[in-house]
């Protein structure tokens, strides 16, 4: 299974923004045509949940209801990566964020990376 690497997490005040990035050595913009890319998150004591998904071939996107209108995922062709732009962050968005070349249910993927921590202070 392909494992992607996440970066860009940090501490931000409620209402602030962060941009997460997801990629892998050797991945190019063409590589993403073979994979959808999903962002997932897991907060302490909670199950991992899907946040967003983007499908390269159609540029279709999916967002969880809880993040619609605040988060945006897209390809960054210049950096051969996929980003998750998170605006108007809320304390409940705090979690470890993961990306994967997969957009199904979180329980169906087993090759998670280390993730990147997002902390939102109120």
Short mmCIF file of N, CA and C in Angstrom, two decimals:
data_model
loop_
_atom_site.label_atom_id
_atom_site.label_comp_id
_atom_site.label_asym_id
_atom_site.label_seq_id
_atom_site.Cartn_x
_atom_site.Cartn_y
_atom_site.Cartn_z
N UNK A 1 0.84 -1.19 0.00
CA UNK A 1 0.00 0.00 0.00
C UNK A 1 0.88 1.24 0.00
N UNK A 2 0.41 2.24 -0.72
CA UNK A 2 1.13 3.49 -0.79
C UNK A 2 0.89 4.29 0.49
N UNK A 3 1.95 4.84 1.04
CA UNK A 3 1.82 5.65 2.25
C UNK A 3 2.22 7.09 1.92
N UNK A 4 1.35 8.01 2.24
CA UNK A 4 1.61 9.41 2.01
C UNK A 4 2.10 10.08 3.29
N UNK A 5 2.71 11.25 3.16
CA UNK A 5 3.28 11.97 4.30
C UNK A 5 2.56 13.29 4.46
N UNK A 6 2.14 13.56 5.70
CA UNK A 6 1.41 14.78 6.00
C UNK A 6 2.34 15.82 6.66
N UNK A 7 2.04 17.09 6.44
CA UNK A 7 2.78 18.16 7.10
C UNK A 7 1.90 19.40 7.19
N UNK A 8 2.34 20.35 8.00
CA UNK A 8 1.65 21.63 8.07
C UNK A 8 0.81 21.86 9.30
N UNK A 9 0.73 20.88 10.18
CA UNK A 9 -0.07 21.08 11.38
C UNK A 9 0.57 22.08 12.32
N UNK A 10 -0.15 22.42 13.37
CA UNK A 10 0.36 23.37 14.35
C UNK A 10 -0.72 23.83 15.29
N UNK A 11 -0.38 24.87 16.03
CA UNK A 11 -1.30 25.47 17.00
C UNK A 11 -1.88 26.75 16.41
N UNK A 12 -3.18 26.88 16.47
CA UNK A 12 -3.83 28.06 15.92
C UNK A 12 -5.01 28.44 16.82
N UNK A 13 -5.31 29.72 16.87
CA UNK A 13 -6.47 30.15 17.65
C UNK A 13 -7.75 29.87 16.88
N UNK A 14 -8.82 29.70 17.61
CA UNK A 14 -10.13 29.51 16.97
C UNK A 14 -10.39 30.67 16.01
N UNK A 15 -10.89 30.32 14.84
CA UNK A 15 -11.11 31.32 13.81
C UNK A 15 -9.95 31.47 12.85
N UNK A 16 -8.83 30.89 13.19
CA UNK A 16 -7.64 30.98 12.36
C UNK A 16 -7.63 29.95 11.24
N UNK A 17 -6.51 29.91 10.52
CA UNK A 17 -6.38 29.02 9.36
C UNK A 17 -5.07 28.24 9.41
N UNK A 18 -5.10 27.09 8.79
CA UNK A 18 -3.91 26.27 8.58
C UNK A 18 -4.04 25.61 7.22
N UNK A 19 -2.89 25.30 6.64
CA UNK A 19 -2.88 24.58 5.37
C UNK A 19 -2.02 23.34 5.54
N UNK A 20 -2.64 22.20 5.38
CA UNK A 20 -1.93 20.93 5.47
C UNK A 20 -1.54 20.48 4.08
N UNK A 21 -0.43 19.75 4.02
CA UNK A 21 0.05 19.24 2.74
C UNK A 21 0.24 17.74 2.82
N UNK A 22 0.06 17.08 1.70
CA UNK A 22 0.13 15.63 1.64
C UNK A 22 0.85 15.23 0.36
N UNK A 23 1.86 14.38 0.50
CA UNK A 23 2.57 13.93 -0.69
C UNK A 23 3.44 12.76 -0.37
N UNK A 24 4.23 12.36 -1.34
CA UNK A 24 5.15 11.25 -1.14
C UNK A 24 6.31 11.38 -2.11
N UNK A 25 7.49 10.92 -1.72
CA UNK A 25 8.63 10.96 -2.63
C UNK A 25 8.31 10.21 -3.91
N UNK A 26 8.57 10.82 -5.01
CA UNK A 26 8.33 10.15 -6.27
C UNK A 26 6.96 10.42 -6.86
N UNK A 27 6.06 10.96 -6.04
CA UNK A 27 4.73 11.27 -6.54
C UNK A 27 4.82 12.52 -7.41
N UNK A 28 4.20 12.45 -8.57
CA UNK A 28 4.09 13.62 -9.41
C UNK A 28 2.61 13.89 -9.63
N UNK A 29 2.33 14.98 -10.30
CA UNK A 29 0.92 15.30 -10.56
C UNK A 29 0.27 14.19 -11.37
N UNK A 30 1.04 13.50 -12.22
CA UNK A 30 0.47 12.38 -12.99
C UNK A 30 0.12 11.20 -12.10
N UNK A 31 0.90 11.00 -11.06
CA UNK A 31 0.66 9.86 -10.15
C UNK A 31 -0.73 9.94 -9.53
N UNK A 32 -1.15 11.16 -9.23
CA UNK A 32 -2.43 11.31 -8.55
C UNK A 32 -3.60 10.91 -9.42
N UNK A 33 -3.37 10.75 -10.73
CA UNK A 33 -4.46 10.27 -11.57
C UNK A 33 -4.84 8.84 -11.22
N UNK A 34 -3.90 8.12 -10.59
CA UNK A 34 -4.17 6.73 -10.25
C UNK A 34 -4.83 6.58 -8.89
N UNK A 35 -4.87 7.65 -8.11
CA UNK A 35 -5.37 7.53 -6.74
C UNK A 35 -6.29 8.70 -6.38
N UNK A 36 -7.33 8.42 -5.64
CA UNK A 36 -8.04 9.52 -4.99
C UNK A 36 -7.20 9.88 -3.77
N UNK A 37 -7.40 11.01 -3.18
CA UNK A 37 -6.68 11.37 -1.97
C UNK A 37 -7.67 11.85 -0.93
N UNK A 38 -7.66 11.16 0.18
CA UNK A 38 -8.57 11.52 1.27
C UNK A 38 -7.82 12.09 2.46
N UNK A 39 -8.45 13.04 3.13
CA UNK A 39 -7.96 13.54 4.41
C UNK A 39 -8.85 12.98 5.50
N UNK A 40 -8.24 12.53 6.56
CA UNK A 40 -8.94 11.95 7.69
C UNK A 40 -8.41 12.62 8.96
N UNK A 41 -9.15 12.49 10.04
CA UNK A 41 -8.65 13.02 11.30
C UNK A 41 -9.11 12.14 12.45
N UNK A 42 -8.33 12.17 13.52
CA UNK A 42 -8.69 11.41 14.72
C UNK A 42 -8.39 12.26 15.94
N UNK A 43 -9.43 12.56 16.68
CA UNK A 43 -9.30 13.29 17.93
C UNK A 43 -9.17 12.29 19.08
N UNK A 44 -8.58 12.70 20.19
CA UNK A 44 -8.42 11.79 21.33
C UNK A 44 -9.75 11.19 21.76
N UNK A 45 -9.76 9.87 21.90
CA UNK A 45 -10.95 9.19 22.35
C UNK A 45 -12.03 9.01 21.30
N UNK A 46 -11.74 9.43 20.09
CA UNK A 46 -12.73 9.30 19.02
C UNK A 46 -12.19 8.45 17.90
N UNK A 47 -13.10 7.95 17.07
CA UNK A 47 -12.69 7.16 15.93
C UNK A 47 -12.17 8.08 14.82
N UNK A 48 -11.32 7.51 13.99
CA UNK A 48 -10.84 8.26 12.83
C UNK A 48 -12.01 8.49 11.88
N UNK A 49 -12.10 9.70 11.35
CA UNK A 49 -13.21 10.03 10.46
C UNK A 49 -12.68 10.68 9.18
N UNK A 50 -13.44 10.50 8.11
CA UNK A 50 -13.06 11.11 6.85
C UNK A 50 -13.48 12.57 6.84
N UNK A 51 -12.57 13.42 6.39
CA UNK A 51 -12.82 14.86 6.35
C UNK A 51 -13.11 15.31 4.93
N UNK A 52 -12.31 14.81 3.97
CA UNK A 52 -12.47 15.26 2.60
C UNK A 52 -11.88 14.22 1.67
N UNK A 53 -12.20 14.39 0.39
CA UNK A 53 -11.66 13.51 -0.63
C UNK A 53 -11.59 14.30 -1.93
N UNK A 54 -10.58 14.01 -2.74
CA UNK A 54 -10.51 14.60 -4.06
C UNK A 54 -10.11 13.51 -5.05
N UNK A 55 -10.80 13.52 -6.19
CA UNK A 55 -10.55 12.53 -7.23
C UNK A 55 -9.94 13.25 -8.42
N UNK A 56 -8.72 12.89 -8.77
CA UNK A 56 -7.99 13.62 -9.78
C UNK A 56 -8.67 13.58 -11.15
N UNK A 57 -9.15 12.42 -11.52
CA UNK A 57 -9.67 12.26 -12.89
C UNK A 57 -10.87 13.14 -13.16
N UNK A 58 -11.63 13.42 -12.13
CA UNK A 58 -12.85 14.23 -12.33
C UNK A 58 -12.82 15.54 -11.56
N UNK A 59 -11.83 15.69 -10.70
CA UNK A 59 -11.73 16.84 -9.80
C UNK A 59 -12.94 16.95 -8.88
N UNK A 60 -13.63 15.84 -8.69
CA UNK A 60 -14.73 15.84 -7.73
C UNK A 60 -14.17 15.88 -6.33
N UNK A 61 -14.91 16.55 -5.45
CA UNK A 61 -14.49 16.62 -4.06
C UNK A 61 -15.65 16.23 -3.15
N UNK A 62 -15.29 15.79 -1.99
CA UNK A 62 -16.25 15.44 -0.93
C UNK A 62 -15.78 16.08 0.36
N UNK A 63 -16.73 16.58 1.13
CA UNK A 63 -16.41 17.15 2.45
C UNK A 63 -17.41 16.64 3.47
N UNK A 64 -16.91 16.34 4.65
CA UNK A 64 -17.80 16.01 5.76
C UNK A 64 -18.65 17.24 6.08
N UNK A 65 -19.86 17.01 6.53
CA UNK A 65 -20.75 18.12 6.84
C UNK A 65 -20.13 19.10 7.82
N UNK A 66 -19.37 18.58 8.75
CA UNK A 66 -18.81 19.41 9.81
C UNK A 66 -17.76 20.41 9.31
N UNK A 67 -17.24 20.19 8.08
CA UNK A 67 -16.19 21.09 7.58
C UNK A 67 -16.60 21.82 6.31
N UNK A 68 -17.76 21.50 5.77
CA UNK A 68 -18.21 22.14 4.52
C UNK A 68 -18.23 23.66 4.68
N UNK A 69 -17.71 24.33 3.67
CA UNK A 69 -17.68 25.77 3.69
C UNK A 69 -16.47 26.35 4.40
N UNK A 70 -15.73 25.51 5.11
CA UNK A 70 -14.55 25.98 5.84
C UNK A 70 -13.25 25.34 5.32
N UNK A 71 -13.32 24.10 4.87
CA UNK A 71 -12.15 23.38 4.40
C UNK A 71 -12.21 23.24 2.89
N UNK A 72 -11.04 23.26 2.27
CA UNK A 72 -10.93 23.06 0.83
C UNK A 72 -9.74 22.15 0.55
N UNK A 73 -9.95 21.15 -0.30
CA UNK A 73 -8.85 20.28 -0.70
C UNK A 73 -8.64 20.43 -2.20
N UNK A 74 -7.38 20.42 -2.60
CA UNK A 74 -7.07 20.58 -4.02
C UNK A 74 -5.66 20.09 -4.27
N UNK A 75 -5.32 19.95 -5.55
CA UNK A 75 -3.97 19.57 -5.94
C UNK A 75 -3.09 20.81 -6.03
N UNK A 76 -1.86 20.65 -5.58
CA UNK A 76 -0.86 21.69 -5.76
C UNK A 76 0.16 21.12 -6.74
N UNK A 77 -0.08 21.37 -8.01
CA UNK A 77 0.77 20.75 -9.03
C UNK A 77 2.21 21.20 -8.94
N UNK A 78 2.43 22.42 -8.49
CA UNK A 78 3.80 22.92 -8.38
C UNK A 78 4.60 22.13 -7.34
N UNK A 79 3.90 21.62 -6.34
CA UNK A 79 4.57 20.90 -5.25
C UNK A 79 4.29 19.41 -5.29
N UNK A 80 3.60 18.97 -6.35
CA UNK A 80 3.27 17.53 -6.44
C UNK A 80 2.63 17.03 -5.15
N UNK A 81 1.67 17.76 -4.68
CA UNK A 81 1.03 17.38 -3.43
C UNK A 81 -0.45 17.75 -3.45
N UNK A 82 -1.11 17.32 -2.42
CA UNK A 82 -2.52 17.65 -2.21
C UNK A 82 -2.59 18.44 -0.91
N UNK A 83 -3.33 19.52 -0.90
CA UNK A 83 -3.41 20.30 0.33
C UNK A 83 -4.83 20.31 0.89
N UNK A 84 -4.90 20.61 2.16
CA UNK A 84 -6.18 20.82 2.83
C UNK A 84 -6.11 22.19 3.48
N UNK A 85 -6.81 23.14 2.90
CA UNK A 85 -6.88 24.48 3.46
C UNK A 85 -8.00 24.53 4.48
N UNK A 86 -7.66 24.86 5.70
CA UNK A 86 -8.64 24.86 6.78
C UNK A 86 -8.81 26.29 7.29
N UNK A 87 -9.99 26.82 7.13
CA UNK A 87 -10.28 28.18 7.57
C UNK A 87 -11.32 28.16 8.68
N UNK A 88 -11.38 29.25 9.42
CA UNK A 88 -12.35 29.37 10.51
C UNK A 88 -12.31 28.14 11.41
N UNK A 89 -11.13 27.79 11.84
CA UNK A 89 -10.97 26.57 12.64
C UNK A 89 -11.69 26.70 13.97
N UNK A 90 -12.22 25.59 14.42
CA UNK A 90 -12.94 25.50 15.67
C UNK A 90 -12.22 24.53 16.60
N UNK A 91 -12.42 24.67 17.89
CA UNK A 91 -11.76 23.74 18.83
C UNK A 91 -12.06 22.28 18.51
N UNK A 92 -13.25 22.01 17.99
CA UNK A 92 -13.60 20.63 17.67
C UNK A 92 -12.89 20.10 16.43
N UNK A 93 -12.15 20.96 15.72
CA UNK A 93 -11.34 20.50 14.60
C UNK A 93 -9.99 19.96 15.06
N UNK A 94 -9.65 20.15 16.31
CA UNK A 94 -8.37 19.67 16.82
C UNK A 94 -8.30 18.15 16.72
N UNK A 95 -7.22 17.66 16.14
CA UNK A 95 -7.07 16.23 15.92
C UNK A 95 -5.72 15.99 15.24
N UNK A 96 -5.38 14.73 15.10
CA UNK A 96 -4.27 14.36 14.22
C UNK A 96 -4.88 14.12 12.85
N UNK A 97 -4.32 14.79 11.86
CA UNK A 97 -4.83 14.69 10.50
C UNK A 97 -3.93 13.78 9.68
N UNK A 98 -4.58 12.93 8.90
CA UNK A 98 -3.90 11.97 8.06
C UNK A 98 -4.39 12.11 6.62
N UNK A 99 -3.53 11.76 5.68
CA UNK A 99 -3.99 11.66 4.31
C UNK A 99 -3.66 10.26 3.80
N UNK A 100 -4.37 9.85 2.80
CA UNK A 100 -4.20 8.51 2.25
C UNK A 100 -4.67 8.50 0.80
N UNK A 101 -4.08 7.62 -0.02
CA UNK A 101 -4.55 7.47 -1.41
C UNK A 101 -5.79 6.61 -1.44
N UNK A 102 -6.80 7.05 -0.75
CA UNK A 102 -7.97 6.24 -0.44
C UNK A 102 -9.06 7.18 0.04
N UNK A 103 -10.29 6.87 -0.36
CA UNK A 103 -11.40 7.74 0.05
C UNK A 103 -12.58 6.97 0.62
N UNK A 104 -12.35 5.74 1.01
CA UNK A 104 -13.43 4.97 1.60
C UNK A 104 -13.56 5.24 3.09
N UNK A 105 -14.23 4.31 3.75
CA UNK A 105 -14.39 4.42 5.19
C UNK A 105 -13.02 4.34 5.88
N UNK A 106 -12.86 5.11 6.96
CA UNK A 106 -11.55 5.15 7.63
C UNK A 106 -11.10 3.78 8.10
N UNK A 107 -12.03 2.91 8.44
CA UNK A 107 -11.66 1.57 8.92
C UNK A 107 -11.12 0.67 7.81
N UNK A 108 -11.24 1.12 6.58
CA UNK A 108 -10.84 0.27 5.47
C UNK A 108 -9.42 0.48 4.99
N UNK A 109 -8.68 1.35 5.63
CA UNK A 109 -7.30 1.64 5.22
C UNK A 109 -6.36 1.30 6.36
N UNK A 110 -5.24 0.67 6.03
CA UNK A 110 -4.33 0.22 7.07
C UNK A 110 -2.94 0.80 7.03
N UNK A 111 -2.61 1.60 6.04
CA UNK A 111 -1.24 2.11 5.91
C UNK A 111 -1.16 3.58 6.25
N UNK A 112 -1.62 3.92 7.44
CA UNK A 112 -1.59 5.32 7.86
C UNK A 112 -0.16 5.78 8.14
N UNK A 113 0.10 7.03 7.84
CA UNK A 113 1.37 7.64 8.19
C UNK A 113 1.31 8.15 9.62
N UNK A 114 2.25 9.01 9.97
CA UNK A 114 2.30 9.53 11.33
C UNK A 114 1.28 10.63 11.56
N UNK A 115 0.80 11.24 10.53
CA UNK A 115 -0.17 12.30 10.68
C UNK A 115 0.48 13.61 11.10
N UNK A 116 -0.33 14.65 11.14
CA UNK A 116 0.16 15.95 11.60
C UNK A 116 -0.86 16.52 12.58
N UNK A 117 -0.36 17.00 13.70
CA UNK A 117 -1.23 17.45 14.79
C UNK A 117 -1.76 18.85 14.53
N UNK A 118 -3.05 19.01 14.68
CA UNK A 118 -3.69 20.32 14.62
C UNK A 118 -4.30 20.61 15.98
N UNK A 119 -3.90 21.70 16.57
CA UNK A 119 -4.42 22.11 17.88
C UNK A 119 -5.08 23.47 17.72
N UNK A 120 -6.29 23.59 18.22
CA UNK A 120 -7.05 24.84 18.09
C UNK A 120 -7.39 25.32 19.50
N UNK A 121 -6.89 26.50 19.82
CA UNK A 121 -7.17 27.05 21.14
C UNK A 121 -8.39 27.95 21.08
N UNK A 122 -9.17 27.89 22.14
CA UNK A 122 -10.41 28.69 22.16
C UNK A 122 -10.19 30.05 22.80
#
